[in-house]
N, CA and C of each residue as an Amber inpcrd file, in Angstrom:
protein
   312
  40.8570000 -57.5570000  64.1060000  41.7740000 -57.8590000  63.0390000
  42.6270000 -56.6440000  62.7010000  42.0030000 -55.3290000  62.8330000
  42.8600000 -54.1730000  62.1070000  43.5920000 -53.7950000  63.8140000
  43.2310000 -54.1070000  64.8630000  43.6460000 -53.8310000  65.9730000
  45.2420000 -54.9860000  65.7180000  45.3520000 -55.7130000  65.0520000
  46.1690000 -57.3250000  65.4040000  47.3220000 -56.5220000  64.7170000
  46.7360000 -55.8620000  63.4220000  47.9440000 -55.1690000  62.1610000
  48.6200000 -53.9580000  62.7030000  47.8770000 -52.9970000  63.2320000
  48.4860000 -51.8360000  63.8960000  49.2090000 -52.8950000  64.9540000
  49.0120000 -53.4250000  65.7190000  50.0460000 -53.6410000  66.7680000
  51.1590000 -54.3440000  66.2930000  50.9400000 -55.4250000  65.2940000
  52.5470000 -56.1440000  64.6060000  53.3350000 -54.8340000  64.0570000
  52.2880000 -53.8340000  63.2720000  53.3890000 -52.5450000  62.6970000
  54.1070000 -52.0370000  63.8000000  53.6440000 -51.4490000  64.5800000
  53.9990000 -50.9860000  65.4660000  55.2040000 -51.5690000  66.6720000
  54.6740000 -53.3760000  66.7350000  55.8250000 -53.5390000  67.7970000
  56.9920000 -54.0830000  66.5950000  56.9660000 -53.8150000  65.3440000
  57.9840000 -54.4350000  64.3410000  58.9720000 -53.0130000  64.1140000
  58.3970000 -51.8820000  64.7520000  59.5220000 -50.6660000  64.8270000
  59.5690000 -50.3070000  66.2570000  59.4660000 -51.4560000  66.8500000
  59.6030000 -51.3560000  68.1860000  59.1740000 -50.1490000  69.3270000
  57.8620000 -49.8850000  68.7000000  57.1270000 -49.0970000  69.5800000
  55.9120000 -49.8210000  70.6080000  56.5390000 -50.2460000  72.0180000
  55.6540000 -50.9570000  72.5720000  55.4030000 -50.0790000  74.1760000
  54.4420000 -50.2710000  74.7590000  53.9610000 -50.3990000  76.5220000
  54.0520000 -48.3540000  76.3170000  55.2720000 -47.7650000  76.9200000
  54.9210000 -46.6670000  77.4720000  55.3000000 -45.8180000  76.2820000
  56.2890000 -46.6450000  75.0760000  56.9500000 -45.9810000  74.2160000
  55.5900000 -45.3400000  73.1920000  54.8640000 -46.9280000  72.7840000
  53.7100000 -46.7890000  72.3680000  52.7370000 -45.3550000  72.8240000
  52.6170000 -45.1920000  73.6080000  51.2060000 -44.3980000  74.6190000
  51.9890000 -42.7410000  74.1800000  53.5450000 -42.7720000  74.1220000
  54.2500000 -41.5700000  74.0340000  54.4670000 -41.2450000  72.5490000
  54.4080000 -42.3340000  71.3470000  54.1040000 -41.6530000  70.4950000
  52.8660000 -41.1070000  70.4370000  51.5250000 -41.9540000  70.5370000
  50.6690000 -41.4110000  70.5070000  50.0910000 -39.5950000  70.9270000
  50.6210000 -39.6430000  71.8320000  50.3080000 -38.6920000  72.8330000
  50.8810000 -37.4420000  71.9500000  51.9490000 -37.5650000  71.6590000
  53.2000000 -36.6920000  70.4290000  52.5360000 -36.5520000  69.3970000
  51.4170000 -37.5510000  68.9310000  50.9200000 -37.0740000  67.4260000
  49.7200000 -36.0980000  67.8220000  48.9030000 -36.4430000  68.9730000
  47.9380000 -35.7900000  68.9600000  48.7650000 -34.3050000  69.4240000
  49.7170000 -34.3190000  70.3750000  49.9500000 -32.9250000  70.7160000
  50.4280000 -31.8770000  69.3090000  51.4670000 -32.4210000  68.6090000
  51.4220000 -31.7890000  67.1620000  50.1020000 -31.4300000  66.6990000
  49.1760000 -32.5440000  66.1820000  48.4270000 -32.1940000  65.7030000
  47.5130000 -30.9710000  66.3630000  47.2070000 -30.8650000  67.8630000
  46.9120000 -30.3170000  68.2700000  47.4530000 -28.4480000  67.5750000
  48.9210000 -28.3040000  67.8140000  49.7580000 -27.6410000  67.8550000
  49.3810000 -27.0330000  66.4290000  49.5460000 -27.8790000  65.3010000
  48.9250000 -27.5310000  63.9560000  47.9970000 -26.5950000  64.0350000
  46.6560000 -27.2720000  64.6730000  45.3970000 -26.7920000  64.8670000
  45.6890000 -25.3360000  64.8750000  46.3400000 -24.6770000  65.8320000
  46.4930000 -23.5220000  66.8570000  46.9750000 -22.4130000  66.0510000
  48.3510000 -23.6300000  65.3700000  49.0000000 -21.9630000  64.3810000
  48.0680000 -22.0560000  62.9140000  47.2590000 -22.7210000  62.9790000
  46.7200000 -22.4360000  61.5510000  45.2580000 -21.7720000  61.4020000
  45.2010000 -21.6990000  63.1010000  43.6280000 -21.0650000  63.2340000
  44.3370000 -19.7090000  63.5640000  45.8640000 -19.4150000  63.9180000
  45.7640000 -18.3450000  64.5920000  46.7520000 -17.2010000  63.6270000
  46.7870000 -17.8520000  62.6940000  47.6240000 -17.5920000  60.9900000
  46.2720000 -17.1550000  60.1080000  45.0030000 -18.1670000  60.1490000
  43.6420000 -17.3840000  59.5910000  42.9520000 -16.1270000  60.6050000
  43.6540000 -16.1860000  61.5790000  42.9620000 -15.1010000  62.1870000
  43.6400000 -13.9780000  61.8420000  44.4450000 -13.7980000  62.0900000
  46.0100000 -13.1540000  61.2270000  45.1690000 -12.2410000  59.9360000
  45.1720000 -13.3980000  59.0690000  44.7550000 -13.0650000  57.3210000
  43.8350000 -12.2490000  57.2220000  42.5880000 -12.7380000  58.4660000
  41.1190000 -12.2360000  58.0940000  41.7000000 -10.4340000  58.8610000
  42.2230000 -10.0040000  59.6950000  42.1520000  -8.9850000  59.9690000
  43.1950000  -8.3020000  59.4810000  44.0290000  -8.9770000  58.9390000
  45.2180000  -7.8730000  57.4210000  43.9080000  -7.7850000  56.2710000
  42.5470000  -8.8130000  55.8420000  41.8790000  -8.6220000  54.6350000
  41.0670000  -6.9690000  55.2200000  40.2840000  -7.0970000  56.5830000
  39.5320000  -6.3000000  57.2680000  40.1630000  -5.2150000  57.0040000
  41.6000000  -4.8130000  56.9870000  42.1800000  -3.7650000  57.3550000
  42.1390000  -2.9770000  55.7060000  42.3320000  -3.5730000  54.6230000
  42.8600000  -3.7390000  53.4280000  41.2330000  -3.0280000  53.3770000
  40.2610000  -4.1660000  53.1800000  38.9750000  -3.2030000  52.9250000
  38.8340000  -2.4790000  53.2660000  39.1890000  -2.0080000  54.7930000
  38.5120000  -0.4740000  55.4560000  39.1540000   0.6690000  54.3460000
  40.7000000   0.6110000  54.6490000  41.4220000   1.3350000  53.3420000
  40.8600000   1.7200000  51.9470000  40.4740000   0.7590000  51.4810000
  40.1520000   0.4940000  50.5080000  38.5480000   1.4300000  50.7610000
  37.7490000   1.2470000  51.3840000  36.0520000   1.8750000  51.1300000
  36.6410000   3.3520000  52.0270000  37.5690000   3.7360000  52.2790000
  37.9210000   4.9650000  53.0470000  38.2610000   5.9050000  51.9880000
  39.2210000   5.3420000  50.4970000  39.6070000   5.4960000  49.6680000
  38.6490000   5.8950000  48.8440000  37.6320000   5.3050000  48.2530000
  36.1510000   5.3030000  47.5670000  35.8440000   6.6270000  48.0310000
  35.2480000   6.5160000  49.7240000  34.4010000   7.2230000  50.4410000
  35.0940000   8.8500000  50.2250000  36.6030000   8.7630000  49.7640000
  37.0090000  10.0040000  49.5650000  36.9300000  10.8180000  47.8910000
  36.9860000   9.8320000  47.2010000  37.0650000   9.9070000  45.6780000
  35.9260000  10.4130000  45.3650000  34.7610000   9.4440000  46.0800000
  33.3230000  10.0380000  45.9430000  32.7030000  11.4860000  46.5000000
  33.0310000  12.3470000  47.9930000  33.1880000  13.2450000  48.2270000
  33.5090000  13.9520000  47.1110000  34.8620000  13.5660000  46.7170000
  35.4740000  14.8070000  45.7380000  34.9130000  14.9510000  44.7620000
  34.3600000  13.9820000  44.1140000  33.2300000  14.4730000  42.7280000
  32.3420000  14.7680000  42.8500000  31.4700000  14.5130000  44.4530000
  30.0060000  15.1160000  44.4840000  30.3870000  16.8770000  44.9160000
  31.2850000  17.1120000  45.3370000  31.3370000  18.6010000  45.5360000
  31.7120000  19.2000000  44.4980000  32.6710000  18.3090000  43.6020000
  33.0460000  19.4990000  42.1620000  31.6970000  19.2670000  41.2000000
  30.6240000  18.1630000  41.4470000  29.8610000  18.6090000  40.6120000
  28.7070000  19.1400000  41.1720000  28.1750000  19.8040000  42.5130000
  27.4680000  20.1970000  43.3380000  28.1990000  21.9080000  42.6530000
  29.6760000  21.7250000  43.0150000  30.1210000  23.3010000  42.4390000
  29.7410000  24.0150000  40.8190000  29.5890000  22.9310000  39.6580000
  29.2360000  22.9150000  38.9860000  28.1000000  23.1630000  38.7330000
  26.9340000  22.7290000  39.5270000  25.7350000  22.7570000  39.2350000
  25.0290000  23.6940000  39.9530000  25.2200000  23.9000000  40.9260000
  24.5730000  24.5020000  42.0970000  25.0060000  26.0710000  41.9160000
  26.2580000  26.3800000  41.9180000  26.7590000  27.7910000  41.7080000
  26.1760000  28.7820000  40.2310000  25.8510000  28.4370000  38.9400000
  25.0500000  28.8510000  37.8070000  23.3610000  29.0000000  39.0300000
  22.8320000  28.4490000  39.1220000  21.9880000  28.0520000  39.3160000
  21.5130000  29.2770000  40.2870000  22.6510000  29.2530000  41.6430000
  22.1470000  30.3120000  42.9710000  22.3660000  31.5950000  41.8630000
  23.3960000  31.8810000  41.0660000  23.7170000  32.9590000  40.6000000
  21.9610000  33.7390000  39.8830000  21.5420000  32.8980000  38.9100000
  20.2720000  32.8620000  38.0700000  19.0850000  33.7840000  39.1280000
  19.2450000  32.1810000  40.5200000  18.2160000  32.9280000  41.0260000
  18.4630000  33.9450000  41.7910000  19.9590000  34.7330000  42.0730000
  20.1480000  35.3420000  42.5100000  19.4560000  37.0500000  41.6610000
  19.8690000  36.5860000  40.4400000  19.4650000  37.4740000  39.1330000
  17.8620000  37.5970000  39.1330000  16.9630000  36.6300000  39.0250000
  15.8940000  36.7650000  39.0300000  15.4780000  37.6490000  40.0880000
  16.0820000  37.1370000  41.7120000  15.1350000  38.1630000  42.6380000
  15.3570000  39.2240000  42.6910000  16.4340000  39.9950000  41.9680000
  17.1750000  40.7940000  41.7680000  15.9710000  41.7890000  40.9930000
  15.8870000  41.2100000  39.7010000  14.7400000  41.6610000  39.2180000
  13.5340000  41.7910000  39.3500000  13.0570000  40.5170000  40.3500000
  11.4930000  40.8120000  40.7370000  11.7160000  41.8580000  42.1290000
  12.5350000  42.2420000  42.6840000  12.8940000  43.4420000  43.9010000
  12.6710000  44.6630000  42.8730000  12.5820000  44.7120000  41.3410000
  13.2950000  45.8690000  40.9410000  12.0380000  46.2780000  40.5150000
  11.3050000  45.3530000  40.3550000   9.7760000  44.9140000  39.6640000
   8.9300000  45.7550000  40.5320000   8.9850000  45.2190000  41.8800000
   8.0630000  45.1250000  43.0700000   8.2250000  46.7670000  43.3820000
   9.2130000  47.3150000  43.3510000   9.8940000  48.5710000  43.8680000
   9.1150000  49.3880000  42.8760000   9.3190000  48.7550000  41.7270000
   8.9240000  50.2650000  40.6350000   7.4190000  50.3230000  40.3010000
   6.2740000  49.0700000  41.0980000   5.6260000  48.6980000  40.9330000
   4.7340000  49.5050000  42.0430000   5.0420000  49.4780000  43.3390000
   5.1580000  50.2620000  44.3520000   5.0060000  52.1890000  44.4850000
   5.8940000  52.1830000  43.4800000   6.4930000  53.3260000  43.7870000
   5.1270000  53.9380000  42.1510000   4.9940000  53.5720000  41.4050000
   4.0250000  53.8440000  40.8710000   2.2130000  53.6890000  41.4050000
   2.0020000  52.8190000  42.0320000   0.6740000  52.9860000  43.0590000
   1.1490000  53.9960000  44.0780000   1.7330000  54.2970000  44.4920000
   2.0080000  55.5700000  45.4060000   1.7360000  57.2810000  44.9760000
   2.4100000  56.9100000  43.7080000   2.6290000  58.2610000  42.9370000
   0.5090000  58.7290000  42.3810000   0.0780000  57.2650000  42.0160000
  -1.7530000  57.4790000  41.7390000  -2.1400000  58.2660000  42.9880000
């Protein structure tokens, strides 16, 4: 029955025998054609998004560097100085400590 309706539509705009078979053939090849640029338009997107993130965590990956060294400079430099000071003093310790068991 739905086979009887497609064919009256069809031969009532006078699409019949080879004309018939050649639209057909035309919708699937479009559609086909669709398929192609729209898979190959998301392929497109996904590697402009890929590119955008790398940028983007390259960007981070640099921002972050720069604050762990200014606060590594911050923290770390007091710190070597101190213990630089301390051994400074226990050398001065050890020496005069030394130099008095010698003198017994």
């Amino acid at each position: 029955m739905a086979e009887d309706r497609q064919n009256k539509e069809l031969n009532t705009f006078g699409f019949t025998g080879k004309l018939r078979t050649g639209l057909v053939t035309a919708i699937i090849a479009i559609q086909f054609g669709t398929i192609a640029v729209l898979w190959n338009d998301n392929r497109n997107q996904s590697k402009e998004m890929s590119s955008m993130q790398d940028r983007l965590y390259q960007q981070m990956i640099k921002e972050i560097k720069g604050e762990v060294k200014s606060e590594v400079g911050r923290t770390v430099t007091p710190t070597t100085q101190r213990l630089d000071t301390v051994a400074n003093k226990l050398d001065r310790a050890t020496t005069q400590l030394q130099q008095k068991m010698n003198v017994k």
